[in-house]
Coordinates of C-alpha atoms in Angstrom, one line a residue:
Chain Z
M151 CA -48.0 -61.9 107.4
V152 CA -47.1 -65.4 106.7
E153 CA -46.0 -65.2 103.1
L154 CA -43.5 -62.6 104.9
I155 CA -41.8 -65.0 106.9
P156 CA -38.9 -66.0 104.4
I157 CA -38.0 -62.2 104.2
L158 CA -38.1 -61.9 107.8
M159 CA -35.7 -65.0 108.1
F160 CA -33.3 -63.6 105.4
V161 CA -33.2 -60.3 107.6
V162 CA -32.9 -62.1 110.7
I163 CA -30.0 -64.1 109.2
C164 CA -28.1 -61.4 108.0
L165 CA -28.1 -59.8 111.5
V166 CA -27.2 -62.7 113.3
L167 CA -24.0 -63.5 110.4
I168 CA -23.2 -59.8 112.0
I169 CA -22.6 -61.2 115.0
G170 CA -20.1 -63.3 114.2
Y171 CA -20.1 -66.8 114.7
P172 CA -19.3 -69.3 111.7
V173 CA -21.8 -68.5 109.0
A174 CA -22.2 -72.4 108.2
F175 CA -23.4 -73.0 112.0
S176 CA -25.3 -69.7 111.9
L177 CA -27.0 -70.4 108.7
A178 CA -28.2 -73.8 110.0
G179 CA -28.9 -72.9 113.1
T180 CA -31.2 -69.9 112.5
A181 CA -33.1 -72.1 109.9
L182 CA -33.9 -74.5 112.6
L183 CA -34.9 -72.1 115.1
F184 CA -37.5 -70.5 112.2
A185 CA -38.7 -74.1 111.8
A186 CA -38.7 -75.3 115.1
V187 CA -41.3 -72.5 115.9
G188 CA -42.8 -72.6 112.2
A189 CA -43.6 -76.2 113.1
V190 CA -45.0 -75.9 116.5
S191 CA -47.4 -73.2 115.5
G192 CA -48.4 -75.3 112.2
V193 CA -47.0 -73.0 109.4
F194 CA -44.1 -74.8 108.7
D195 CA -44.3 -78.2 107.5
A196 CA -41.4 -80.4 108.7
A197 CA -41.6 -82.7 105.9
F198 CA -39.4 -80.3 103.9
L199 CA -36.2 -80.5 106.1
A200 CA -36.9 -84.3 105.6
A201 CA -34.8 -84.2 102.2
L202 CA -31.6 -82.6 104.3
P203 CA -30.2 -85.7 104.9
N204 CA -30.3 -86.6 100.8
R205 CA -28.9 -83.3 100.2
I206 CA -26.1 -83.8 102.0
F207 CA -25.3 -87.1 100.1
G208 CA -25.7 -85.3 97.2
T209 CA -22.6 -83.2 98.2
I210 CA -21.1 -86.2 98.9
N211 CA -21.5 -87.9 95.7
N212 CA -20.9 -85.1 93.8
V213 CA -17.6 -85.5 91.4
T214 CA -17.4 -82.0 90.5
L215 CA -17.0 -80.5 93.9
I216 CA -13.6 -82.8 94.5
A217 CA -12.2 -80.2 92.5
V218 CA -12.7 -77.9 95.6
P219 CA -10.0 -79.5 98.0
L220 CA -7.1 -80.2 94.8
F221 CA -7.2 -76.8 94.0
V222 CA -7.1 -75.8 97.3
L223 CA -4.1 -78.2 97.8
M224 CA -2.4 -76.5 94.2
G225 CA -2.9 -72.9 96.0
I226 CA -1.4 -73.6 99.4
M227 CA 1.3 -76.0 98.3
L228 CA 2.6 -73.0 95.7
E229 CA 2.0 -70.1 99.1
R230 CA 3.4 -72.4 101.9
S231 CA 6.3 -74.0 99.6
K232 CA 7.8 -70.2 98.5
V233 CA 7.5 -71.2 95.3
A234 CA 4.9 -68.4 94.7
E235 CA 7.3 -65.7 96.4
A236 CA 10.1 -66.7 94.4
L237 CA 7.7 -66.1 91.0
L238 CA 7.2 -62.7 92.5
Q239 CA 10.7 -61.7 93.4
N240 CA 12.0 -63.1 89.6
M241 CA 9.3 -61.8 88.1
A242 CA 10.1 -58.3 89.7
A243 CA 13.5 -58.8 88.7
V244 CA 13.0 -58.8 85.2
F245 CA 10.3 -56.5 85.1
G246 CA 11.1 -54.1 87.6
Q247 CA 14.0 -52.0 86.3
M248 CA 11.0 -50.8 84.0
R249 CA 8.8 -48.1 85.1
G250 CA 5.8 -50.1 87.3
G251 CA 7.2 -53.3 86.2
L252 CA 7.2 -54.5 90.1
G253 CA 3.6 -53.6 90.4
V254 CA 3.1 -55.3 86.6
S255 CA 4.6 -58.3 88.4
V256 CA 2.0 -58.5 91.3
I257 CA -0.7 -58.1 88.9
V258 CA 0.2 -60.9 87.3
V259 CA 1.3 -63.5 90.2
G260 CA -1.8 -62.1 91.6
A261 CA -4.1 -63.3 88.9
L262 CA -2.2 -66.5 88.8
L263 CA -1.8 -67.6 92.1
A264 CA -4.2 -66.1 94.1
A265 CA -7.2 -68.4 92.6
S266 CA -7.0 -71.1 95.2
T267 CA -8.3 -70.6 98.8
G268 CA -11.5 -69.2 97.5
I269 CA -11.7 -66.3 100.5
V270 CA -11.4 -63.0 99.8
G271 CA -9.6 -62.3 102.8
A272 CA -6.9 -64.9 102.8
T273 CA -6.0 -64.1 99.1
V274 CA -5.7 -60.3 99.9
V275 CA -3.6 -60.8 103.5
T276 CA -1.1 -63.3 101.2
M277 CA -0.5 -61.3 98.2
G278 CA -0.4 -57.9 100.8
L279 CA 2.3 -59.8 102.8
L280 CA 4.2 -60.6 100.0
S281 CA 3.9 -57.6 98.1
L282 CA 3.0 -54.4 99.7
P283 CA 6.4 -53.8 101.7
T284 CA 7.9 -54.8 98.8
M285 CA 6.1 -52.2 96.8
L286 CA 6.3 -49.5 100.0
R287 CA 10.3 -49.9 99.8
Q288 CA 11.2 -49.2 96.7
G289 CA 8.9 -46.4 96.7
Y290 CA 5.6 -46.9 95.2
S291 CA 2.9 -44.4 96.6
P292 CA 0.7 -46.5 99.1
A293 CA -2.1 -45.3 97.4
L294 CA -1.4 -47.6 93.4
A295 CA -0.1 -50.2 95.8
T296 CA -2.6 -50.3 97.9
G297 CA -5.4 -50.5 95.2
T298 CA -3.1 -53.0 92.8
I299 CA -3.0 -55.5 95.7
S300 CA -6.8 -55.6 96.8
A301 CA -7.9 -55.3 93.1
T302 CA -5.3 -58.1 91.8
G303 CA -6.1 -60.4 94.9
T304 CA -9.9 -60.5 94.4
L305 CA -9.5 -60.8 91.0
G306 CA -7.5 -64.4 91.6
Q307 CA -11.2 -64.9 92.7
I308 CA -12.6 -64.9 88.7
I309 CA -9.5 -66.1 86.7
P310 CA -10.0 -70.2 86.2
P311 CA -8.4 -72.3 88.1
S312 CA -10.3 -70.8 91.2
I313 CA -12.5 -72.9 93.4
A314 CA -15.0 -70.0 93.4
L315 CA -15.8 -70.6 90.0
V316 CA -15.7 -74.4 90.6
L317 CA -19.0 -73.4 93.4
L318 CA -20.2 -70.6 90.9
G319 CA -20.6 -73.3 87.8
D320 CA -21.7 -76.2 90.2
I321 CA -24.5 -74.3 91.4
L322 CA -25.4 -72.7 88.2
S323 CA -25.7 -76.2 86.7
S324 CA -28.4 -77.4 88.8
S325 CA -30.2 -74.0 88.9
Y326 CA -30.2 -74.6 85.2
Q327 CA -31.5 -77.9 85.0
Q328 CA -34.3 -76.7 87.1
A329 CA -34.8 -73.6 85.3
Q330 CA -35.2 -75.5 82.1
L331 CA -37.6 -78.0 83.7
D332 CA -39.7 -75.6 85.3
M333 CA -39.7 -74.2 81.5
G334 CA -41.5 -77.3 80.6
I335 CA -38.2 -78.4 78.6
F336 CA -37.8 -82.4 79.7
S337 CA -34.2 -82.5 77.8
P338 CA -32.4 -79.4 79.3
K339 CA -28.9 -78.5 77.9
T340 CA -26.1 -78.2 80.8
V341 CA -23.8 -76.6 81.5
S342 CA -20.8 -77.6 83.3
V343 CA -17.7 -76.0 86.0
G344 CA -15.6 -75.9 82.6
D345 CA -17.8 -73.9 80.6
L346 CA -18.2 -71.1 83.1
F347 CA -13.8 -71.8 83.6
V348 CA -14.0 -71.1 79.8
G349 CA -16.3 -68.5 79.7
A350 CA -14.4 -66.8 82.2
L351 CA -11.0 -66.7 81.0
I352 CA -11.7 -63.6 78.2
P353 CA -13.5 -61.1 80.8
G354 CA -10.8 -62.3 83.2
L355 CA -7.9 -61.8 80.9
L356 CA -9.2 -58.5 79.5
L357 CA -9.3 -57.3 83.5
V358 CA -5.4 -58.1 83.7
L359 CA -4.8 -56.3 80.4
A360 CA -6.7 -53.3 81.9
Y361 CA -4.9 -53.2 85.3
I362 CA -1.8 -53.3 83.6
S363 CA -2.5 -50.8 80.9
Y364 CA -3.8 -48.7 83.7
L365 CA -0.6 -49.2 86.1
L366 CA 2.0 -48.4 83.6
V367 CA -0.4 -45.2 82.1
H368 CA 0.0 -44.3 85.5
A369 CA 3.7 -45.0 85.8
W370 CA 4.7 -43.2 82.7
L371 CA 2.3 -40.2 83.9
R372 CA 3.4 -40.3 87.1
P373 CA 6.5 -41.5 87.5
E374 CA 7.5 -41.1 91.3
D375 CA 4.2 -43.2 92.3
A376 CA 5.4 -46.5 90.5
P377 CA 9.8 -46.2 90.0
A378 CA 11.8 -48.6 88.2
I379 CA 13.4 -50.6 91.0
D380 CA 16.6 -50.7 92.7
K381 CA 19.0 -53.5 91.3
S382 CA 21.2 -53.3 94.6
L383 CA 18.0 -55.0 96.2
L384 CA 17.5 -58.0 93.4
P385 CA 17.8 -61.3 94.5
D386 CA 21.2 -62.2 93.2
T387 CA 20.4 -65.3 90.8
S388 CA 21.2 -65.8 87.0
T389 CA 19.2 -65.5 84.3
A390 CA 18.7 -68.6 83.5
E391 CA 17.6 -69.6 86.9
K392 CA 15.3 -66.4 87.2
L393 CA 13.7 -67.7 84.3
R394 CA 12.7 -70.9 85.5
S395 CA 11.6 -70.1 88.7
I396 CA 9.1 -67.9 86.1
A397 CA 8.5 -70.5 83.6
A398 CA 7.5 -73.5 85.9
P399 CA 4.8 -72.3 87.9
I400 CA 3.1 -70.3 84.5
F401 CA 3.8 -73.7 82.9
L402 CA 1.3 -75.6 85.9
I403 CA -1.1 -73.4 85.7
G404 CA -1.3 -73.0 81.6
L405 CA -1.2 -76.9 81.9
V406 CA -4.0 -77.2 84.3
L407 CA -5.9 -74.6 82.2
G408 CA -5.5 -75.9 78.8
S409 CA -6.0 -79.5 79.4
I410 CA -10.2 -78.1 80.9
L411 CA -10.1 -75.6 77.4
F412 CA -9.0 -78.2 75.5
G413 CA -11.1 -81.1 76.7
V414 CA -9.1 -83.4 77.3
A415 CA -9.7 -83.4 81.6
T416 CA -12.4 -82.2 83.8
P417 CA -11.9 -79.9 86.0
T418 CA -11.8 -82.0 88.7
E419 CA -8.8 -84.2 86.9
A420 CA -7.4 -81.1 86.2
A421 CA -7.4 -80.1 90.0
G422 CA -5.9 -83.0 90.7
V423 CA -2.9 -83.0 87.9
G424 CA -2.4 -79.3 89.5
A425 CA -1.6 -80.1 92.7
L426 CA 0.5 -83.0 91.8
G427 CA 2.3 -80.7 89.7
A428 CA 2.5 -78.0 92.5
T429 CA 3.9 -80.6 94.5
V430 CA 6.6 -81.4 91.9
L431 CA 7.3 -77.6 92.2
A432 CA 7.7 -77.3 95.8
W433 CA 10.2 -80.6 96.0
M434 CA 12.0 -79.0 92.8
H435 CA 12.1 -75.6 95.1
G436 CA 13.8 -77.6 97.9
A437 CA 10.7 -77.0 100.3
L438 CA 8.9 -80.3 100.5
N439 CA 9.5 -82.0 103.7
R440 CA 7.6 -83.1 106.5
S441 CA 6.7 -80.4 108.2
V442 CA 5.7 -78.2 105.5
M443 CA 3.3 -81.2 103.8
A444 CA 1.7 -81.8 107.4
D445 CA 1.2 -77.6 107.3
V446 CA -0.2 -77.9 103.7
A447 CA -2.8 -81.0 104.2
R448 CA -3.6 -79.8 107.5
S449 CA -5.0 -76.2 105.9
T450 CA -6.3 -77.7 102.8
L451 CA -8.1 -79.7 105.3
N452 CA -9.6 -76.7 106.6
V453 CA -10.6 -74.6 104.0
T454 CA -12.1 -77.6 102.5
C455 CA -14.3 -78.2 105.7
M456 CA -15.1 -74.5 106.1
V457 CA -16.5 -74.4 102.1
F458 CA -18.7 -77.7 102.7
M459 CA -19.6 -76.7 106.4
I460 CA -21.1 -73.9 104.6
L461 CA -23.0 -75.6 102.0
I462 CA -24.4 -78.1 104.2
G463 CA -25.7 -74.8 106.4
A464 CA -26.8 -73.3 103.2
A465 CA -28.6 -76.3 101.9
V466 CA -30.5 -76.0 105.4
F467 CA -31.3 -72.7 105.5
S468 CA -32.7 -72.9 101.6
L469 CA -35.0 -76.2 103.0
V470 CA -36.2 -73.8 105.3
F471 CA -37.0 -70.9 102.7
R472 CA -38.6 -73.0 100.5
G473 CA -40.6 -74.3 103.4
F474 CA -41.9 -71.1 104.2
G475 CA -42.7 -70.7 100.6
G476 CA -39.7 -68.1 100.1
E477 CA -39.2 -69.2 96.0
E478 CA -42.7 -68.4 95.4
L479 CA -42.1 -65.2 97.3
I480 CA -39.3 -63.9 94.9
Q481 CA -41.1 -65.0 91.9
G482 CA -43.9 -63.3 92.6
F483 CA -41.4 -60.0 93.1
F484 CA -39.8 -60.9 90.4
D485 CA -43.1 -61.3 88.1
A486 CA -44.3 -57.7 89.6
M487 CA -41.4 -56.4 88.4
P488 CA -41.4 -53.7 85.8
G489 CA -38.2 -54.1 82.9
G490 CA -38.3 -57.4 82.1
V491 CA -35.5 -59.5 82.2
M492 CA -32.7 -56.5 82.1
G493 CA -34.9 -55.2 85.1
A494 CA -34.8 -58.3 87.0
T495 CA -30.7 -58.7 86.3
V496 CA -30.1 -55.2 87.2
V497 CA -32.2 -55.6 90.6
V498 CA -30.2 -59.3 91.3
M499 CA -27.0 -57.5 90.8
L500 CA -27.6 -54.8 92.3
A501 CA -28.6 -56.9 95.6
I502 CA -25.6 -58.9 95.4
F503 CA -23.4 -56.2 95.1
L504 CA -24.7 -54.8 98.3
L505 CA -24.8 -58.4 100.0
G506 CA -21.0 -58.5 99.2
F507 CA -20.3 -56.2 101.8
I508 CA -21.8 -58.6 104.4
L509 CA -21.3 -61.9 102.9
D510 CA -18.1 -63.7 101.6
F511 CA -18.1 -65.5 97.2
I512 CA -18.9 -69.1 98.9
E513 CA -22.1 -67.3 101.2
I514 CA -24.0 -65.7 98.3
T515 CA -23.1 -68.3 95.9
F516 CA -24.6 -71.0 98.3
V517 CA -27.2 -68.9 99.8
V518 CA -28.1 -66.0 97.0
V519 CA -28.2 -67.7 93.8
P520 CA -29.7 -71.1 94.2
I521 CA -33.0 -68.8 94.8
V522 CA -32.4 -66.2 91.9
A523 CA -30.5 -68.2 89.4
P524 CA -33.2 -70.8 88.3
I525 CA -35.4 -67.0 88.0
L526 CA -33.5 -65.6 85.5
L527 CA -32.2 -68.0 84.1
A528 CA -35.8 -69.5 83.2
M529 CA -36.0 -65.9 81.5
G530 CA -34.2 -66.8 78.9
L531 CA -30.3 -65.6 80.4
D532 CA -27.0 -67.3 79.6
P533 CA -26.0 -69.3 82.6
V534 CA -22.3 -68.4 81.6
W535 CA -22.5 -65.2 81.3
L536 CA -24.9 -64.5 84.6
G537 CA -21.6 -66.7 86.1
V538 CA -19.4 -64.5 84.9
M539 CA -21.8 -61.3 86.0
I540 CA -21.8 -62.9 89.2
A541 CA -18.5 -62.9 89.5
I542 CA -17.3 -59.7 89.0
N543 CA -20.1 -57.4 90.2
L544 CA -18.7 -59.5 93.2
Q545 CA -15.2 -58.9 93.0
T546 CA -16.2 -55.1 92.4
S547 CA -18.1 -54.9 96.0
F548 CA -15.2 -56.9 97.6
L549 CA -13.1 -53.6 96.5
T550 CA -15.5 -50.9 97.0
P551 CA -15.1 -48.5 100.2
P552 CA -15.9 -48.2 103.0
F553 CA -17.5 -51.4 103.5
G554 CA -15.3 -53.8 100.6
F555 CA -13.9 -57.0 101.9
A556 CA -10.5 -56.6 100.2
L557 CA -10.1 -53.0 102.0
F558 CA -10.6 -54.1 105.8
Y559 CA -8.0 -57.5 105.2
L560 CA -5.3 -55.3 103.7
R561 CA -5.6 -52.7 106.3
G562 CA -5.2 -55.0 108.9
V563 CA -1.9 -56.2 107.2
A564 CA -0.8 -52.9 106.1
P565 CA 1.9 -50.6 108.2
D566 CA 0.4 -47.7 109.8
S567 CA 2.1 -45.6 107.5
V568 CA -0.4 -46.1 105.0
E569 CA -3.3 -44.0 105.6
T570 CA -6.8 -45.5 105.0
S571 CA -7.7 -43.0 102.3
A572 CA -5.0 -43.8 100.6
M573 CA -6.0 -46.9 100.0
Y574 CA -9.7 -45.8 98.8
R575 CA -8.0 -43.1 96.3
G576 CA -5.7 -46.2 95.2
V577 CA -8.5 -48.5 94.4
I578 CA -11.0 -46.3 92.4
P579 CA -9.5 -46.5 89.5
F580 CA -9.7 -49.9 89.5
I581 CA -13.1 -50.0 90.6
I582 CA -13.9 -48.0 87.3
I583 CA -12.0 -50.7 85.2
Q584 CA -14.5 -53.3 87.1
V585 CA -17.4 -51.1 86.3
L586 CA -16.7 -51.2 82.9
M587 CA -15.9 -54.5 82.2
L588 CA -19.6 -55.1 83.8
V589 CA -21.0 -52.6 81.3
A590 CA -18.7 -54.3 78.6
L591 CA -20.5 -57.5 78.9
A592 CA -24.0 -56.3 79.5
F593 CA -23.7 -54.9 75.4
W594 CA -21.5 -57.9 74.4
P595 CA -22.4 -60.6 76.2
Q596 CA -20.2 -62.8 74.0
L597 CA -17.3 -61.6 75.4
A598 CA -18.1 -64.6 77.6
T599 CA -20.4 -66.5 75.9
W600 CA -18.1 -66.7 72.9
L601 CA -15.2 -68.8 74.0
P602 CA -17.2 -71.6 75.4
Q603 CA -19.4 -71.7 72.0
T604 CA -16.9 -72.0 69.9
I605 CA -14.7 -74.5 71.6
Y606 CA -17.7 -76.9 72.9
Q607 CA -19.9 -76.7 69.4
Chain L
M1174 CA -14.9 -80.5 133.2
N1175 CA -11.6 -79.7 133.0
S1176 CA -10.6 -83.0 132.1
L1177 CA -13.5 -84.0 129.3
A1178 CA -12.4 -80.7 127.4
T1179 CA -9.4 -81.8 127.2
L1180 CA -10.1 -85.6 126.2
C1181 CA -12.9 -83.9 123.4
N1182 CA -10.1 -81.6 121.8
A1183 CA -7.5 -84.7 121.7
I1184 CA -10.2 -86.7 120.3
S1185 CA -10.7 -83.8 117.5
T1186 CA -6.7 -82.8 116.7
A1187 CA -6.2 -87.1 116.2
T1188 CA -8.4 -87.4 113.7
G1189 CA -7.9 -84.0 111.8
R1190 CA -4.3 -84.2 111.7
A1191 CA -5.4 -87.8 110.6
L1192 CA -7.6 -87.0 107.7
A1193 CA -5.5 -84.3 106.3
W1194 CA -3.0 -86.9 105.2
L1195 CA -6.4 -88.5 103.0
V1196 CA -5.7 -85.1 100.4
Y1197 CA -2.5 -85.9 99.2
A1198 CA -4.1 -89.9 98.6
M1199 CA -6.7 -88.3 96.6
M1200 CA -4.2 -86.4 95.0
L1201 CA -2.3 -89.5 93.7
I1202 CA -5.3 -91.7 93.1
S1203 CA -7.0 -89.0 90.9
C1204 CA -3.9 -88.4 89.0
L1205 CA -3.3 -92.4 88.8
V1206 CA -6.8 -92.2 87.1
V1207 CA -6.2 -89.6 84.3
V1208 CA -3.1 -91.3 83.4
L1209 CA -4.9 -94.9 82.7
R1210 CA -7.4 -93.4 81.3
Y1211 CA -5.9 -90.8 78.8
G1212 CA -2.4 -92.9 78.6
F1213 CA -4.1 -96.7 78.5
G1214 CA -7.5 -96.7 77.9
I1215 CA -8.5 -97.9 81.3
S1216 CA -11.3 -97.1 83.5
I1217 CA -12.0 -98.7 87.0
I1218 CA -14.9 -97.2 88.9
A1219 CA -13.8 -98.4 92.2
M1220 CA -10.4 -96.2 92.1
Q1221 CA -12.9 -93.1 90.8
E1222 CA -14.9 -94.1 93.7
S1223 CA -12.0 -94.2 96.3
V1224 CA -11.3 -90.7 95.3
T1225 CA -15.0 -89.4 96.4
Y1226 CA -15.2 -91.4 99.4
L1227 CA -11.8 -89.5 100.4
H1228 CA -12.9 -86.8 99.8
A1229 CA -16.3 -87.4 102.0
C1230 CA -14.3 -88.4 104.6
V1231 CA -12.3 -85.3 104.9
F1232 CA -14.7 -82.8 104.6
M1233 CA -17.4 -84.3 106.8
L1234 CA -15.2 -85.8 109.5
G1235 CA -12.9 -82.8 109.5
A1236 CA -15.2 -80.4 110.2
A1237 CA -14.4 -81.0 114.2
Y1238 CA -10.8 -80.2 113.5
T1239 CA -11.5 -77.2 112.2
L1240 CA -14.0 -75.9 114.5
Q1241 CA -11.6 -76.1 117.2
Q1242 CA -8.6 -75.0 114.9
G1243 CA -11.4 -71.9 114.3
E1244 CA -11.2 -72.0 111.1
H1245 CA -14.8 -71.8 109.9
V1246 CA -15.3 -68.2 108.4
R1247 CA -17.0 -65.5 110.5
V1248 CA -18.6 -62.7 109.2
D1249 CA -15.8 -61.0 111.3
I1250 CA -16.4 -57.3 110.6
L1251 CA -17.6 -56.6 114.6
Y1252 CA -16.4 -59.8 116.0
R1253 CA -13.1 -59.1 115.6
N1254 CA -12.8 -55.6 117.8
F1255 CA -14.5 -57.4 120.5
S1256 CA -13.0 -58.2 123.7
T1257 CA -11.9 -62.0 124.4
R1258 CA -14.9 -62.4 126.8
R1259 CA -17.5 -60.9 124.5
K1260 CA -15.9 -63.3 121.8
A1261 CA -16.4 -66.3 124.2
L1262 CA -20.1 -65.0 124.4
V1263 CA -20.8 -65.0 121.0
D1264 CA -18.8 -68.3 120.4
L1265 CA -21.0 -70.2 124.0
T1266 CA -24.3 -68.5 122.6
G1267 CA -23.7 -69.9 118.9
T1268 CA -22.3 -73.2 119.7
V1269 CA -25.7 -73.9 122.4
L1270 CA -28.2 -72.2 119.9
F1271 CA -27.2 -73.6 116.5
L1272 CA -24.3 -75.7 116.1
V1273 CA -25.8 -78.5 119.0
P1274 CA -29.4 -78.3 117.8
L1275 CA -28.3 -78.8 114.2
C1276 CA -26.0 -81.6 115.2
L1277 CA -28.9 -83.4 117.2
Y1278 CA -31.5 -82.8 114.3
L1279 CA -28.7 -84.6 111.8
L1280 CA -28.6 -87.2 114.0
Y1281 CA -32.4 -87.7 114.0
A1282 CA -32.9 -86.8 110.7
S1283 CA -29.9 -89.7 109.1
Q1284 CA -31.2 -92.1 111.4
D1285 CA -34.2 -94.1 108.7
Y1286 CA -31.9 -92.6 105.8
V1287 CA -28.6 -94.5 107.6
S1288 CA -30.8 -97.7 109.0
N1289 CA -32.2 -98.0 105.8
A1290 CA -28.9 -97.9 103.7
W1291 CA -27.2 -100.6 106.7
T1292 CA -30.4 -102.9 106.2
V1293 CA -29.8 -103.8 101.9
R1294 CA -26.4 -103.0 102.3
E1295 CA -26.5 -100.1 99.7
T1296 CA -23.8 -100.4 97.2
S1297 CA -22.8 -98.1 94.4
V1298 CA -25.4 -97.5 91.2
E1299 CA -22.3 -98.3 89.0
K1300 CA -21.9 -102.1 88.3
D1301 CA -18.0 -102.3 89.3
G1302 CA -18.1 -99.8 91.9
I1303 CA -17.4 -99.7 95.8
P1304 CA -20.2 -101.8 97.5
A1305 CA -20.4 -99.4 100.4
V1306 CA -22.6 -96.9 99.9
F1307 CA -24.1 -97.3 103.6
L1308 CA -20.5 -96.8 105.2
L1309 CA -20.6 -93.2 103.0
K1310 CA -23.9 -92.5 104.2
S1311 CA -22.8 -93.1 108.1
L1312 CA -20.4 -90.2 107.5
I1313 CA -23.4 -88.0 108.3
P1314 CA -24.3 -89.1 111.7
M1315 CA -20.4 -89.8 111.9
M1316 CA -19.6 -86.1 111.6
S1317 CA -22.9 -84.7 113.8
I1318 CA -20.9 -87.1 116.8
L1319 CA -17.8 -85.7 116.0
L1320 CA -18.7 -82.1 116.2
L1321 CA -20.7 -82.3 119.0
I1322 CA -17.9 -83.8 121.1
Q1323 CA -15.8 -80.7 120.1
A1324 CA -18.8 -78.7 120.9
I1325 CA -18.3 -80.0 124.3
A1326 CA -14.9 -78.5 124.4
E1327 CA -15.9 -75.0 123.0
V1328 CA -18.3 -74.7 125.7
V1329 CA -16.0 -75.2 128.5
K1330 CA -13.4 -73.6 126.7
N1331 CA -16.4 -70.2 126.6
L1332 CA -17.7 -70.5 129.9
L1333 CA -14.1 -70.4 131.3
A1334 CA -13.0 -67.4 129.3
M1335 CA -15.9 -65.8 130.7
R1336 CA -15.3 -66.7 134.0
N1337 CA -11.6 -65.6 133.9
R1338 CA -12.6 -61.8 133.1
G1339 CA -14.8 -62.0 135.7

């Protein structure tokens, strides 16, 4: 029975998390209680936990993770200084006169700017507040509007530069090392956050294109769902001003991505430059004063501490999980499973999809990925491909009714006139697009692996 | 008991608000590092490490402020529909059962780790790095203490919230 304690731990932690105490402390506290009971009854060796201070110090010393607060700073700065809002309004003014144009603007802005908070809920709420009232006022069908917003709000998570990818890349990087050491390879190949950024680029852009195509086709077939917008409601600005307000943030994101893509800067350095760029844009927008700066700084600190506290909580959890023999248990489970590496991947993807109903991106990255990724990678999977699959899979999970996170949060900010059933209907086409993307990636892994291999050869 | 909670809250607020400004310092220094390296071919290790120090201070010492602001993420599918009293019960139980033991354990577990670093005045592994790794390691017990201070405030707050509604 003792061998099954890791499973019990996992079940208990899921139950504890549902109650609603902060995730970071629930993870650590539950694990410590298990460790205490285990140590007293002699089935747990407390020496496993002694590595904890060193693990925390490893996080302190991790240069890659410095990208997290800097990308968060960039995103929150663009949002609070209303640069993002102006971008959306001006894009809508330029493209909105075409059928479906407003929806296309929402997709583009969401993909560009929704990336930096890392919490699905926060991104969807921001996008919802920013664009849902406008879309409804312009006569968009509630189903199409809410579907577009939930899909785009979650899409930002997997399009670089997003902190979700920074965290996932960091975990995959150490999982990849461990997998190769386990296989007896002592000069292991490495995978970096930059690799994952580059690998996620093509699938991410394909998703954006697929979303836009769907929206345009829908608008063409059923014009009443996505009408051209009413000119009298447009902001009264000159064309030059519109273009400037559109070009500047796109240039900034392009600069950040480009410098990573061409190997000029590490993601951490690019994040620093991106944060400064966002601050300059806020200043040009006339929104940079002491109170905005203080507000942005405090929000950045809160998101950062939230992320890193979960990292620490997950570290405690994984040490105890390992101390109870959890890794051997999972390894044995995979060994006994038929279907080889493909079967194992399908099972893991399914498990992650279901866990996505109760856990956010960060928790799954820190708790689940370190357990399963080394095993899958040791079976020969490409780390970049695995990372992109996990990211898109999770995004799909967040969209899927009735438990998807994105729908919950959007429900919270949508007016009562929008029926929940309309939201479910609206999101289905996007889920189909997501699933097609996952299938495409399964058949053509090159979609994710080609670009990083080509660039970094 | 109330004035103790007020004091604890004040400590968290003051540290959090002060630490928040460090994110701009991180931003500026990391940009300066980039400019010096790619523009002038200069790299100063101590300067790069200073970003690590700032980052560590922010995410280790800011955690208590984030707790006070209620910004540590929850799975709130059920929680958000709970009554005020029930929310307070969840938070009180979590604080006592999870948070406080975590902090106490971290204090206990980091004792030798940190005091060893102090004894040898542990320096950076890089030759020209910042010679203060012992301070960096001290952030672990410092974080625990700050979180414990805020935990006191949380306990008082939740006890009051539970008593208010009977």
